[in-house]
Short mmCIF file of C-alpha atoms in Angstrom, two decimals:
data_model
loop_
_atom_site.label_atom_id
_atom_site.label_comp_id
_atom_site.label_asym_id
_atom_site.label_seq_id
_atom_site.Cartn_x
_atom_site.Cartn_y
_atom_site.Cartn_z
CA MET N 4 -132.54 155.57 -111.34
CA THR N 5 -134.42 158.80 -111.96
CA THR N 6 -132.40 161.34 -113.95
CA PRO N 7 -132.43 165.16 -113.95
CA ASP N 8 -134.00 165.02 -117.44
CA ILE N 9 -137.00 163.15 -116.07
CA ILE N 10 -137.43 165.69 -113.25
CA GLU N 11 -137.09 168.60 -115.70
CA ARG N 12 -139.89 167.08 -117.77
CA LEU N 13 -142.08 166.88 -114.64
CA LEU N 14 -141.29 170.49 -113.67
CA SER N 15 -142.51 171.65 -117.09
CA GLN N 16 -145.98 170.25 -116.34
CA PRO N 17 -148.70 171.60 -114.02
CA GLU N 18 -149.80 169.65 -110.96
CA SER N 19 -152.35 167.03 -111.93
CA LEU N 20 -153.98 163.74 -111.02
CA ASN N 21 -150.54 162.07 -111.21
CA LEU N 22 -148.17 164.88 -110.19
CA GLU N 23 -147.71 166.77 -106.91
CA PHE N 24 -145.08 169.37 -105.93
CA LYS N 25 -144.33 170.22 -102.30
CA GLN N 26 -141.98 172.67 -100.62
CA ALA N 27 -139.88 170.95 -97.99
CA ARG N 28 -136.93 173.18 -97.30
CA SER N 29 -135.85 171.52 -94.08
CA GLY N 30 -138.70 169.21 -93.01
CA LEU N 31 -141.44 166.97 -94.35
CA PRO N 32 -144.72 168.79 -95.11
CA THR N 33 -147.46 167.91 -92.64
CA ASP N 34 -149.79 166.78 -95.45
CA ILE N 35 -147.26 164.70 -97.38
CA PHE N 36 -148.79 161.35 -96.43
CA GLU N 37 -152.23 162.58 -97.44
CA SER N 38 -150.81 162.86 -100.97
CA VAL N 39 -149.04 159.49 -100.68
CA CYS N 40 -152.29 157.89 -99.49
CA ALA N 41 -154.28 159.51 -102.32
CA PHE N 42 -151.78 158.32 -104.98
CA LEU N 43 -151.86 154.78 -103.55
CA ASN N 44 -155.65 154.76 -103.65
CA ARG N 45 -156.03 156.24 -107.13
CA GLN N 46 -153.66 155.84 -110.12
CA GLY N 47 -150.26 156.43 -108.55
CA GLY N 48 -148.19 159.52 -109.23
CA HIS N 49 -144.96 161.50 -109.04
CA LEU N 50 -144.13 163.40 -105.82
CA VAL N 51 -141.33 165.99 -105.97
CA LEU N 52 -140.14 167.78 -102.82
CA GLY N 53 -138.39 171.14 -102.92
CA VAL N 54 -140.70 172.63 -105.55
CA ARG N 55 -143.40 175.33 -105.38
CA ASN N 56 -146.93 174.56 -106.58
CA ASP N 57 -146.23 176.33 -109.89
CA GLY N 58 -143.27 174.01 -110.67
CA THR N 59 -140.50 176.41 -109.59
CA PRO N 60 -137.70 174.49 -107.84
CA VAL N 61 -136.47 176.03 -104.59
CA GLY N 62 -134.46 173.07 -103.31
CA ILE N 63 -133.87 171.13 -100.10
CA THR N 64 -131.18 172.21 -97.65
CA GLU N 65 -128.15 169.92 -97.85
CA GLU N 66 -128.00 169.32 -94.09
CA ALA N 67 -131.68 168.28 -93.95
CA SER N 68 -131.66 165.87 -96.91
CA ASP N 69 -130.54 162.69 -95.13
CA ALA N 70 -132.98 163.21 -92.25
CA LEU N 71 -135.86 163.84 -94.66
CA GLN N 72 -135.11 160.61 -96.50
CA ARG N 73 -134.87 158.60 -93.28
CA ASP N 74 -138.05 160.10 -91.82
CA PHE N 75 -140.06 159.54 -94.99
CA ALA N 76 -139.04 155.86 -95.26
CA SER N 77 -139.69 155.28 -91.55
CA LEU N 78 -143.11 156.96 -91.57
CA SER N 79 -144.26 155.15 -94.74
CA ASN N 80 -143.60 151.93 -92.82
CA ASN N 81 -145.42 153.18 -89.68
CA PRO N 82 -149.06 152.03 -89.38
CA ASN N 83 -149.86 155.11 -87.27
CA LYS N 84 -149.03 157.28 -90.29
CA LEU N 85 -150.03 155.05 -93.22
CA GLN N 86 -152.27 152.02 -92.90
CA PRO N 87 -151.72 149.49 -94.43
CA VAL N 88 -148.04 150.46 -94.56
CA PHE N 89 -146.35 150.83 -97.94
CA LEU N 90 -142.58 151.26 -97.77
CA LEU N 91 -141.37 154.11 -100.00
CA GLU N 92 -138.04 155.92 -100.28
CA LEU N 93 -137.13 159.38 -101.52
CA GLN N 94 -134.39 159.73 -104.10
CA PRO N 95 -132.12 162.80 -104.22
CA VAL N 96 -131.80 164.43 -107.67
CA ARG N 97 -129.93 167.61 -108.57
CA VAL N 98 -131.69 169.93 -111.00
CA ARG N 99 -130.47 173.43 -111.96
CA GLY N 100 -127.95 173.27 -109.14
CA LEU N 101 -130.65 172.57 -106.54
CA LEU N 102 -131.19 169.40 -104.50
CA LEU N 103 -134.69 167.92 -104.87
CA LEU N 104 -136.19 164.72 -103.46
CA TYR N 105 -138.36 162.49 -105.64
CA VAL N 106 -140.48 159.37 -105.30
CA TYR N 107 -142.90 157.62 -107.62
CA VAL N 108 -145.86 156.33 -105.61
CA PRO N 109 -147.50 153.40 -107.44
CA GLN N 110 -151.15 152.56 -107.37
CA SER N 111 -151.70 150.03 -104.62
CA SER N 112 -153.87 146.93 -104.71
CA GLN N 113 -155.17 147.91 -101.24
CA VAL N 114 -157.17 150.84 -99.86
CA HIS N 115 -154.98 153.01 -97.59
CA ARG N 116 -155.62 155.51 -94.80
CA SER N 117 -153.49 158.30 -93.43
CA GLY N 118 -154.26 159.26 -89.85
CA GLY N 119 -157.29 156.97 -89.99
CA VAL N 120 -158.78 158.79 -93.01
CA VAL N 121 -159.07 157.51 -96.58
CA PHE N 122 -157.74 160.00 -99.13
CA ASP N 123 -158.41 159.97 -102.87
CA ARG N 124 -156.96 162.02 -105.70
CA GLY N 125 -158.66 164.35 -108.16
CA HIS N 126 -157.47 166.96 -110.63
CA GLU N 127 -157.78 169.56 -107.86
CA GLY N 128 -155.52 167.57 -105.51
CA ASP N 129 -156.09 165.31 -102.50
CA PHE N 130 -159.46 165.03 -100.79
CA ARG N 131 -160.88 163.13 -97.82
CA VAL N 132 -163.26 160.24 -98.49
CA LEU N 133 -165.77 160.18 -95.64
CA ASP N 134 -168.84 158.45 -97.08
CA ASP N 135 -169.10 154.66 -96.97
CA THR N 136 -170.36 154.42 -100.57
CA HIS N 137 -167.22 156.03 -102.00
CA ILE N 138 -164.97 153.84 -99.82
CA SER N 139 -166.86 150.72 -100.94
CA GLN N 140 -166.35 151.75 -104.57
CA LEU N 141 -162.59 152.02 -103.96
CA TYR N 142 -162.50 148.50 -102.52
CA ALA N 143 -164.60 147.11 -105.37
CA ARG N 144 -162.42 148.73 -108.06
CA LYS N 145 -159.19 147.45 -106.56
CA SER N 146 -160.45 143.92 -105.90
CA GLY N 147 -161.69 143.74 -109.48
CA TYR N 148 -158.39 144.85 -111.00
CA PHE N 149 -155.61 143.68 -108.69
CA SER N 150 -155.92 139.91 -108.45
CA GLU N 151 -152.68 139.71 -106.41
CA ALA N 152 -154.56 141.14 -103.40
CA ARG N 153 -157.08 138.30 -103.24
CA ILE N 154 -157.11 136.88 -99.69
CA PHE N 155 -156.87 133.12 -99.05
CA PRO N 156 -158.08 132.80 -95.43
CA PHE N 157 -156.98 129.15 -95.14
CA LEU N 158 -153.47 129.80 -96.42
CA GLY N 159 -151.11 129.45 -93.46
CA ALA N 160 -147.37 129.80 -92.88
CA SER N 161 -146.97 126.06 -93.58
CA ALA N 162 -147.78 126.83 -97.23
CA PHE N 163 -144.49 128.72 -97.62
CA LYS N 164 -141.34 127.02 -98.89
CA PRO N 165 -139.00 126.38 -95.94
CA GLY N 166 -136.06 128.77 -95.80
CA LEU N 167 -137.34 131.03 -98.57
CA LEU N 168 -138.26 133.97 -96.34
CA ASP N 169 -134.82 133.71 -94.70
CA ARG N 170 -133.25 133.89 -98.16
CA ALA N 171 -135.38 136.94 -98.91
CA ARG N 172 -134.07 138.56 -95.71
CA THR N 173 -130.50 137.83 -96.82
CA LEU N 174 -131.13 139.48 -100.19
CA ILE N 175 -132.69 142.51 -98.49
CA ARG N 176 -129.76 142.76 -96.06
CA SER N 177 -127.17 142.59 -98.87
CA TYR N 178 -129.04 145.29 -100.78
CA ARG N 179 -129.72 147.54 -97.76
CA PRO N 180 -128.30 146.52 -94.35
CA ASP N 181 -130.44 149.06 -92.44
CA HIS N 182 -133.74 148.05 -94.05
CA PRO N 183 -136.63 148.43 -91.54
CA TRP N 184 -138.10 145.04 -92.46
CA LEU N 185 -135.03 143.27 -91.06
CA ALA N 186 -135.98 144.12 -87.48
CA LEU N 187 -139.48 142.58 -87.83
CA GLU N 188 -140.72 139.11 -86.98
CA ASP N 189 -141.80 137.01 -89.96
CA LYS N 190 -145.52 137.75 -89.78
CA GLU N 191 -144.95 141.47 -89.20
CA LEU N 192 -142.56 141.57 -92.16
CA LEU N 193 -145.17 139.90 -94.37
CA ARG N 194 -147.80 142.33 -93.11
CA SER N 195 -145.51 145.30 -93.84
CA ALA N 196 -144.88 143.89 -97.31
CA GLY N 197 -148.64 143.79 -97.94
CA LEU N 198 -148.67 139.97 -98.12
CA TYR N 199 -150.97 139.57 -95.11
CA LYS N 200 -153.93 141.92 -95.12
CA THR N 201 -157.37 142.69 -93.81
CA ASP N 202 -160.28 143.44 -96.10
CA PHE N 203 -162.00 146.25 -94.22
CA LEU N 204 -165.10 145.82 -96.33
CA THR N 205 -165.71 142.16 -95.40
CA GLY N 206 -163.51 141.74 -92.31
CA GLU N 207 -161.67 138.86 -94.00
CA GLN N 208 -158.01 138.41 -93.04
CA GLY N 209 -155.21 136.27 -94.40
CA TYR N 210 -152.30 135.80 -96.75
CA THR N 211 -152.78 136.91 -100.34
CA LEU N 212 -152.18 135.49 -103.79
CA ALA N 213 -149.03 137.64 -103.91
CA ALA N 214 -147.73 135.88 -100.77
CA ALA N 215 -148.34 132.45 -102.32
CA LEU N 216 -146.61 133.41 -105.57
CA LEU N 217 -143.58 134.95 -103.88
CA LEU N 218 -143.00 132.40 -101.12
CA GLY N 219 -145.27 129.39 -101.63
CA ARG N 220 -144.28 125.76 -102.00
CA ASP N 221 -144.60 124.51 -105.59
CA GLU N 222 -147.59 122.25 -104.86
CA VAL N 223 -149.44 125.09 -103.10
CA ILE N 224 -148.97 127.40 -106.09
CA GLN N 225 -150.19 124.65 -108.44
CA ASP N 226 -153.28 124.10 -106.26
CA ILE N 227 -154.13 127.81 -106.30
CA LEU N 228 -153.17 128.45 -109.95
CA PRO N 229 -153.08 125.11 -111.84
CA HIS N 230 -152.27 126.90 -115.11
CA PHE N 231 -149.22 128.75 -113.74
CA ARG N 232 -146.00 128.13 -115.67
CA ILE N 233 -143.23 129.91 -117.54
CA ASP N 234 -142.00 128.26 -120.74
CA ALA N 235 -138.36 129.17 -121.54
CA LEU N 236 -137.16 127.98 -124.96
CA VAL N 237 -134.15 128.24 -127.25
CA ARG N 238 -135.07 128.19 -130.95
CA ARG N 239 -131.94 128.77 -132.94
CA HIS N 240 -131.79 125.62 -135.07
CA ASP N 241 -135.04 123.74 -134.50
CA LEU N 242 -137.56 126.51 -135.10
CA ASP N 243 -140.58 124.17 -135.02
CA ARG N 244 -139.82 122.77 -131.56
CA TYR N 245 -136.76 123.87 -129.56
CA ASP N 246 -133.05 123.29 -128.95
CA ASP N 247 -133.38 123.61 -125.18
CA ARG N 248 -136.31 124.07 -122.82
CA LEU N 249 -136.96 124.99 -119.18
CA ASP N 250 -140.46 124.49 -117.74
CA ILE N 251 -140.78 126.67 -114.61
CA ARG N 252 -143.60 126.09 -112.10
CA THR N 253 -142.18 127.46 -108.86
CA ASN N 254 -142.26 130.56 -106.64
CA LEU N 255 -141.21 133.88 -108.12
CA LEU N 256 -137.91 134.14 -106.22
CA ASP N 257 -136.69 130.77 -107.50
CA ALA N 258 -138.21 131.45 -110.94
CA TYR N 259 -136.10 134.61 -111.22
CA ASP N 260 -132.90 132.66 -110.45
CA GLN N 261 -133.79 129.87 -112.90
CA LEU N 262 -134.55 132.28 -115.73
CA MET N 263 -131.35 134.27 -115.15
CA ALA N 264 -129.33 131.01 -115.22
CA PHE N 265 -131.07 130.10 -118.51
CA VAL N 266 -130.10 133.50 -119.90
CA ALA N 267 -126.47 133.07 -118.79
CA LYS N 268 -126.36 129.62 -120.41
CA HIS N 269 -127.63 130.70 -123.82
CA LEU N 270 -126.91 134.39 -124.43
CA PRO N 271 -123.55 136.08 -125.06
CA ASP N 272 -122.24 138.63 -122.61
CA SER N 273 -120.09 141.69 -122.91
CA PHE N 274 -118.72 144.10 -120.36
CA HIS N 275 -118.44 147.85 -120.49
CA LEU N 276 -117.43 150.58 -118.12
CA GLU N 277 -120.05 152.46 -116.12
CA GLY N 278 -117.96 155.17 -114.56
CA ALA N 279 -114.96 153.25 -113.25
CA GLN N 280 -116.88 150.00 -112.76
CA ARG N 281 -117.15 147.13 -115.23
CA VAL N 282 -120.71 145.86 -115.58
CA SER N 283 -122.29 142.93 -117.42
CA LEU N 284 -124.59 144.24 -120.16
CA ARG N 285 -126.41 140.91 -120.36
CA GLU N 286 -127.23 141.04 -116.64
CA LYS N 287 -128.21 144.71 -116.72
CA ILE N 288 -130.69 144.11 -119.54
CA PHE N 289 -132.15 140.73 -118.67
CA ARG N 290 -132.55 141.25 -114.93
CA GLU N 291 -135.09 143.90 -115.97
CA VAL N 292 -136.72 141.71 -118.63
CA VAL N 293 -137.02 138.73 -116.28
CA ALA N 294 -138.23 140.82 -113.34
CA ASN N 295 -140.86 142.51 -115.52
CA LEU N 296 -142.07 139.13 -116.76
CA LEU N 297 -142.62 138.02 -113.15
CA VAL N 298 -143.82 141.29 -111.62
CA HIS N 299 -146.26 142.52 -114.28
CA ARG N 300 -148.05 139.32 -115.23
CA GLU N 301 -151.81 138.87 -114.85
CA TYR N 302 -151.72 135.60 -112.92
CA THR N 303 -155.43 134.79 -113.18
CA ASN N 304 -155.02 134.51 -116.97
CA ALA N 305 -154.31 130.92 -118.04
CA THR N 306 -152.02 131.97 -120.91
CA PRO N 307 -148.50 130.68 -120.05
CA ALA N 308 -145.64 133.16 -120.00
CA ARG N 309 -143.07 132.48 -122.73
CA PHE N 310 -139.40 133.45 -122.89
CA ILE N 311 -137.95 132.45 -126.28
CA ILE N 312 -134.32 132.89 -127.36
CA TYR N 313 -133.81 133.08 -131.13
CA THR N 314 -130.54 133.62 -132.98
CA ASP N 315 -130.79 137.40 -133.08
CA ARG N 316 -133.48 138.28 -130.52
CA VAL N 317 -135.38 137.32 -127.38
CA GLU N 318 -139.18 137.42 -127.40
CA VAL N 319 -141.20 137.50 -124.18
CA ASP N 320 -144.99 137.06 -124.07
CA ASN N 321 -146.87 137.75 -120.85
CA ALA N 322 -150.58 137.72 -119.97
CA ASN N 323 -151.69 141.28 -119.30
CA LYS N 324 -154.54 143.56 -118.29
CA PRO N 325 -153.76 146.40 -120.70
CA ILE N 326 -154.11 150.04 -119.73
CA GLY N 327 -153.38 151.11 -123.31
CA HIS N 328 -152.90 149.35 -126.62
CA GLY N 329 -150.00 149.33 -129.06
CA PRO N 330 -146.24 150.04 -128.94
CA ILE N 331 -144.80 151.82 -125.89
CA ASN N 332 -142.50 154.80 -126.38
CA PRO N 333 -139.69 154.39 -123.79
CA GLU N 334 -139.25 158.16 -123.65
CA ARG N 335 -142.86 159.03 -122.92
CA PHE N 336 -144.58 156.15 -121.18
CA SER N 337 -146.16 156.29 -117.72
CA PRO N 338 -145.43 153.16 -115.64
CA PHE N 339 -148.44 151.33 -114.25
CA PRO N 340 -148.03 148.42 -111.81
CA LYS N 341 -149.98 145.28 -112.63
CA ASN N 342 -149.01 143.75 -109.25
CA PRO N 343 -147.82 146.60 -107.01
CA THR N 344 -147.27 144.40 -103.93
CA ILE N 345 -145.10 141.93 -105.85
CA ALA N 346 -143.30 144.84 -107.52
CA LYS N 347 -142.57 146.45 -104.14
CA PHE N 348 -141.17 143.16 -102.80
CA PHE N 349 -138.82 142.84 -105.79
CA VAL N 350 -137.64 146.42 -105.26
CA GLN N 351 -136.73 145.65 -101.63
CA LEU N 352 -134.78 142.57 -102.76
CA GLY N 353 -132.75 144.74 -105.14
CA ARG N 354 -134.03 142.79 -108.14
CA VAL N 355 -135.47 145.93 -109.76
CA GLU N 356 -134.68 149.58 -109.11
CA GLU N 357 -138.09 151.24 -109.24
CA LEU N 358 -141.35 151.15 -111.12
CA GLY N 359 -140.71 151.81 -114.82
CA SER N 360 -136.96 151.19 -114.59
CA GLY N 361 -137.19 148.10 -116.80
CA VAL N 362 -138.10 149.80 -120.07
CA ARG N 363 -135.65 152.66 -119.46
CA ASN N 364 -132.71 150.43 -118.49
CA VAL N 365 -133.22 148.00 -121.37
CA THR N 366 -133.30 150.91 -123.80
CA ARG N 367 -130.21 152.44 -122.23
CA TYR N 368 -127.97 149.34 -122.10
CA LEU N 369 -129.11 147.85 -125.41
CA LYS N 370 -127.26 150.67 -127.20
CA SER N 371 -124.00 149.03 -126.12
CA TYR N 372 -125.13 145.38 -126.12
CA ARG N 373 -126.49 145.40 -129.69
CA PRO N 374 -125.47 148.73 -131.31
CA GLY N 375 -128.05 150.20 -133.65
CA ALA N 376 -130.86 147.92 -132.49
CA ARG N 377 -134.04 148.94 -130.68
CA ALA N 378 -136.18 146.98 -128.27
CA GLU N 379 -139.94 146.73 -128.81
CA PHE N 380 -142.58 146.87 -126.06
CA VAL N 381 -146.15 146.25 -127.21
CA GLU N 382 -149.06 146.37 -124.78
CA GLU N 383 -152.06 144.24 -125.69
CA ASP N 384 -153.93 141.45 -123.88
CA VAL N 385 -150.60 139.65 -124.15
CA PHE N 386 -147.71 142.05 -123.45
CA ARG N 387 -144.87 141.39 -125.92
CA THR N 388 -141.23 142.38 -125.45
CA ILE N 389 -138.64 141.90 -128.22
CA ILE N 390 -134.97 142.38 -127.33
CA PRO N 391 -132.39 142.19 -130.17
CA VAL N 392 -129.25 140.33 -129.06
CA PRO N 393 -125.81 139.76 -130.56
CA VAL N 394 -125.44 136.52 -132.48
CA SER N 395 -123.57 134.13 -130.23
CA GLU N 396 -120.43 132.70 -131.80
CA ALA N 397 -120.35 130.12 -129.04
CA ALA N 398 -123.35 128.31 -130.50
CA PRO N 399 -123.04 128.12 -134.32
CA VAL N 400 -125.22 125.80 -136.36
CA PRO N 401 -123.61 122.33 -136.27
CA LEU N 402 -122.06 121.45 -139.63
CA ASN N 403 -123.94 118.17 -139.78
CA ARG N 404 -127.20 120.13 -139.81
CA LEU N 405 -126.25 122.52 -142.62
CA THR N 406 -128.32 122.04 -145.76
CA VAL N 407 -128.84 124.11 -148.88
CA THR N 408 -132.09 123.47 -150.72
CA GLU N 409 -132.16 122.95 -154.48
CA PRO N 410 -133.19 126.47 -155.64
CA TYR N 411 -130.25 127.97 -153.77
CA SER N 412 -127.74 125.36 -154.90
CA LYS N 413 -128.76 125.99 -158.53
CA ARG N 414 -128.07 129.72 -158.11
CA LEU N 415 -124.66 128.97 -156.61
CA LEU N 416 -123.86 126.61 -159.49
CA ALA N 417 -124.85 129.33 -161.99
CA LEU N 418 -122.15 131.63 -160.60
CA GLY N 419 -119.48 129.45 -162.24
CA LEU N 420 -117.15 129.36 -159.22
CA SER N 421 -114.42 126.91 -158.37
CA ALA N 422 -115.48 123.83 -156.39
CA SER N 423 -113.73 125.02 -153.21
CA VAL N 424 -115.31 128.50 -153.32
CA GLU N 425 -118.72 127.06 -154.16
CA HIS N 426 -118.43 124.68 -151.18
CA ARG N 427 -117.51 127.56 -148.83
CA LEU N 428 -120.41 129.70 -150.07
CA SER N 429 -122.75 126.72 -149.58
CA ILE N 430 -121.74 126.51 -145.92
CA GLU N 431 -122.13 130.29 -145.47
CA LEU N 432 -125.54 130.27 -147.12
CA ALA N 433 -126.63 127.34 -144.97
CA TYR N 434 -126.02 129.42 -141.84
CA PHE N 435 -128.45 132.02 -143.18
CA LEU N 436 -130.94 129.34 -144.19
CA ALA N 437 -130.88 128.15 -140.56
CA GLY N 438 -132.32 131.54 -139.57
CA GLU N 439 -129.19 133.34 -138.36
CA SER N 440 -128.19 136.98 -138.88
CA LEU N 441 -124.40 137.21 -139.07
CA THR N 442 -121.41 139.44 -139.78
CA SER N 443 -118.46 138.48 -141.98
CA PRO N 444 -116.04 138.30 -138.97
CA GLN N 445 -118.39 135.89 -137.19
CA VAL N 446 -118.55 133.56 -140.18
CA ALA N 447 -114.80 133.87 -140.72
CA THR N 448 -114.20 132.70 -137.15
CA ARG N 449 -116.39 129.64 -137.71
CA LEU N 450 -114.73 128.70 -141.02
CA GLY N 451 -111.16 129.54 -140.05
CA VAL N 452 -110.64 131.99 -142.93
CA THR N 453 -110.00 135.74 -143.02
CA PRO N 454 -112.87 138.25 -142.68
CA ARG N 455 -111.83 139.73 -146.05
CA THR N 456 -112.45 136.35 -147.70
CA VAL N 457 -115.94 136.10 -146.20
CA TYR N 458 -116.65 139.74 -147.07
CA ARG N 459 -115.92 138.95 -150.75
CA ASP N 460 -118.17 135.86 -150.46
CA PHE N 461 -120.98 137.99 -149.04
CA GLN N 462 -120.66 140.40 -151.95
CA LEU N 463 -121.14 137.48 -154.37
CA LEU N 464 -124.15 136.22 -152.41
CA ARG N 465 -125.66 139.72 -152.35
CA GLU N 466 -125.20 140.22 -156.08
CA ALA N 467 -126.90 136.87 -156.65
CA GLY N 468 -129.86 138.08 -154.59
CA LEU N 469 -129.36 135.39 -151.93
CA ILE N 470 -128.60 137.55 -148.85
CA GLU N 471 -129.22 141.14 -147.81
CA THR N 472 -128.25 143.55 -145.02
CA THR N 473 -130.45 143.55 -141.91
CA GLY N 474 -130.43 147.30 -141.34
CA THR N 475 -128.03 146.84 -138.42
CA TYR N 476 -124.50 147.77 -139.42
CA GLY N 477 -122.45 144.76 -140.56
CA TYR N 478 -125.18 142.13 -140.24
CA TYR N 479 -126.58 140.06 -143.11
CA ARG N 480 -129.54 137.70 -143.41
CA LEU N 481 -131.24 135.54 -146.02
CA ALA N 482 -132.88 137.71 -148.71
CA GLU N 483 -136.66 137.94 -148.70
#
């Protein structure tokens, strides 16, 4: 959900290649879909209604707001206004006491027209593209970057998993009962979703790679992309192999459900209040992580996606076509869709909120899920996400797998402790040797002693140079 702070940051900037302001006091500007078309054809961008060209907000009239939102969504899904259609919705945001309407228009994997004319975007604003050479260059650039738009002319409706599109309709209906896609026949819905397209450069028509990935039968997906799989692992105790594994080679809708069930099985949950409503922090965070893994993957890359649960973190590796390189700053990054058609479909299902919501929501909810910890997002040829998680008390290291190697046992022996205390410290140290980061209350629960007892034990282990604090309040780990 876009916040007033984000809009304030946009208002402080001049109009540019990726930012357009429009006054719309009580009606949609006549040229609004020229800007939408240009953003879709170029790099995407932010569109804010109710603002002068110089960034001064003037607002939208309250009585016109609902009609503006309805008209904009309806026209974006109308091939007479935007072709191919690309469903978009305006979001109301209050800034400085004024009502504004905002939408982020992503870059599309297709070339779009408004009123039969191709529009592109430059630093001076929108402009018409009338020469065939420029239009051909647009097609070539998009086909070279967005592999999801590749057409498979011999891919028919029989390639789709039976009942899956009906399930997608049910998800859309539960998320938004008045969604315009619900009134369409199957093929028209898929066309509106950008899953059936025409290449106006070659005349080729058919379902796309995105359609196969979202709705295809497992054997069809494997025929098209033999390397496609997602490897979900738990590595808490057996760090060389795994404690549990899920090998996913199915459509993206079922893959989402399977990954979320894997998360629920292996990660702790906690609830907190969001307004007056209790929400699951685990679901809030990992629905974004899982959706991003599926939506932003470069599927022509043979590198398998990996989702690995460790004791204190989750690491996700995903094949990528990087726009930049290095760590992403959640406060200052510009979202860029790797698969805009797949991303749009997930938004309509209610599986993600909007482009870029993943990084922001993970950062927001992690503050409560694992206080003091920070997520890492690193963009390279393989996009890496690292999410710190609370250590689950429901899955401690089994006692029959606890071992303390000789150098550590000698240090414990040198402390000159009683046999019972030495035995307890050996068990505690073995937990750390198994790769866990723990607090004294967590260990106390496992051993059936008081937290004060374990706290004193930890002090002895620290003084002996065997454990150290992690930097997160209350957590300890094996010393370097």
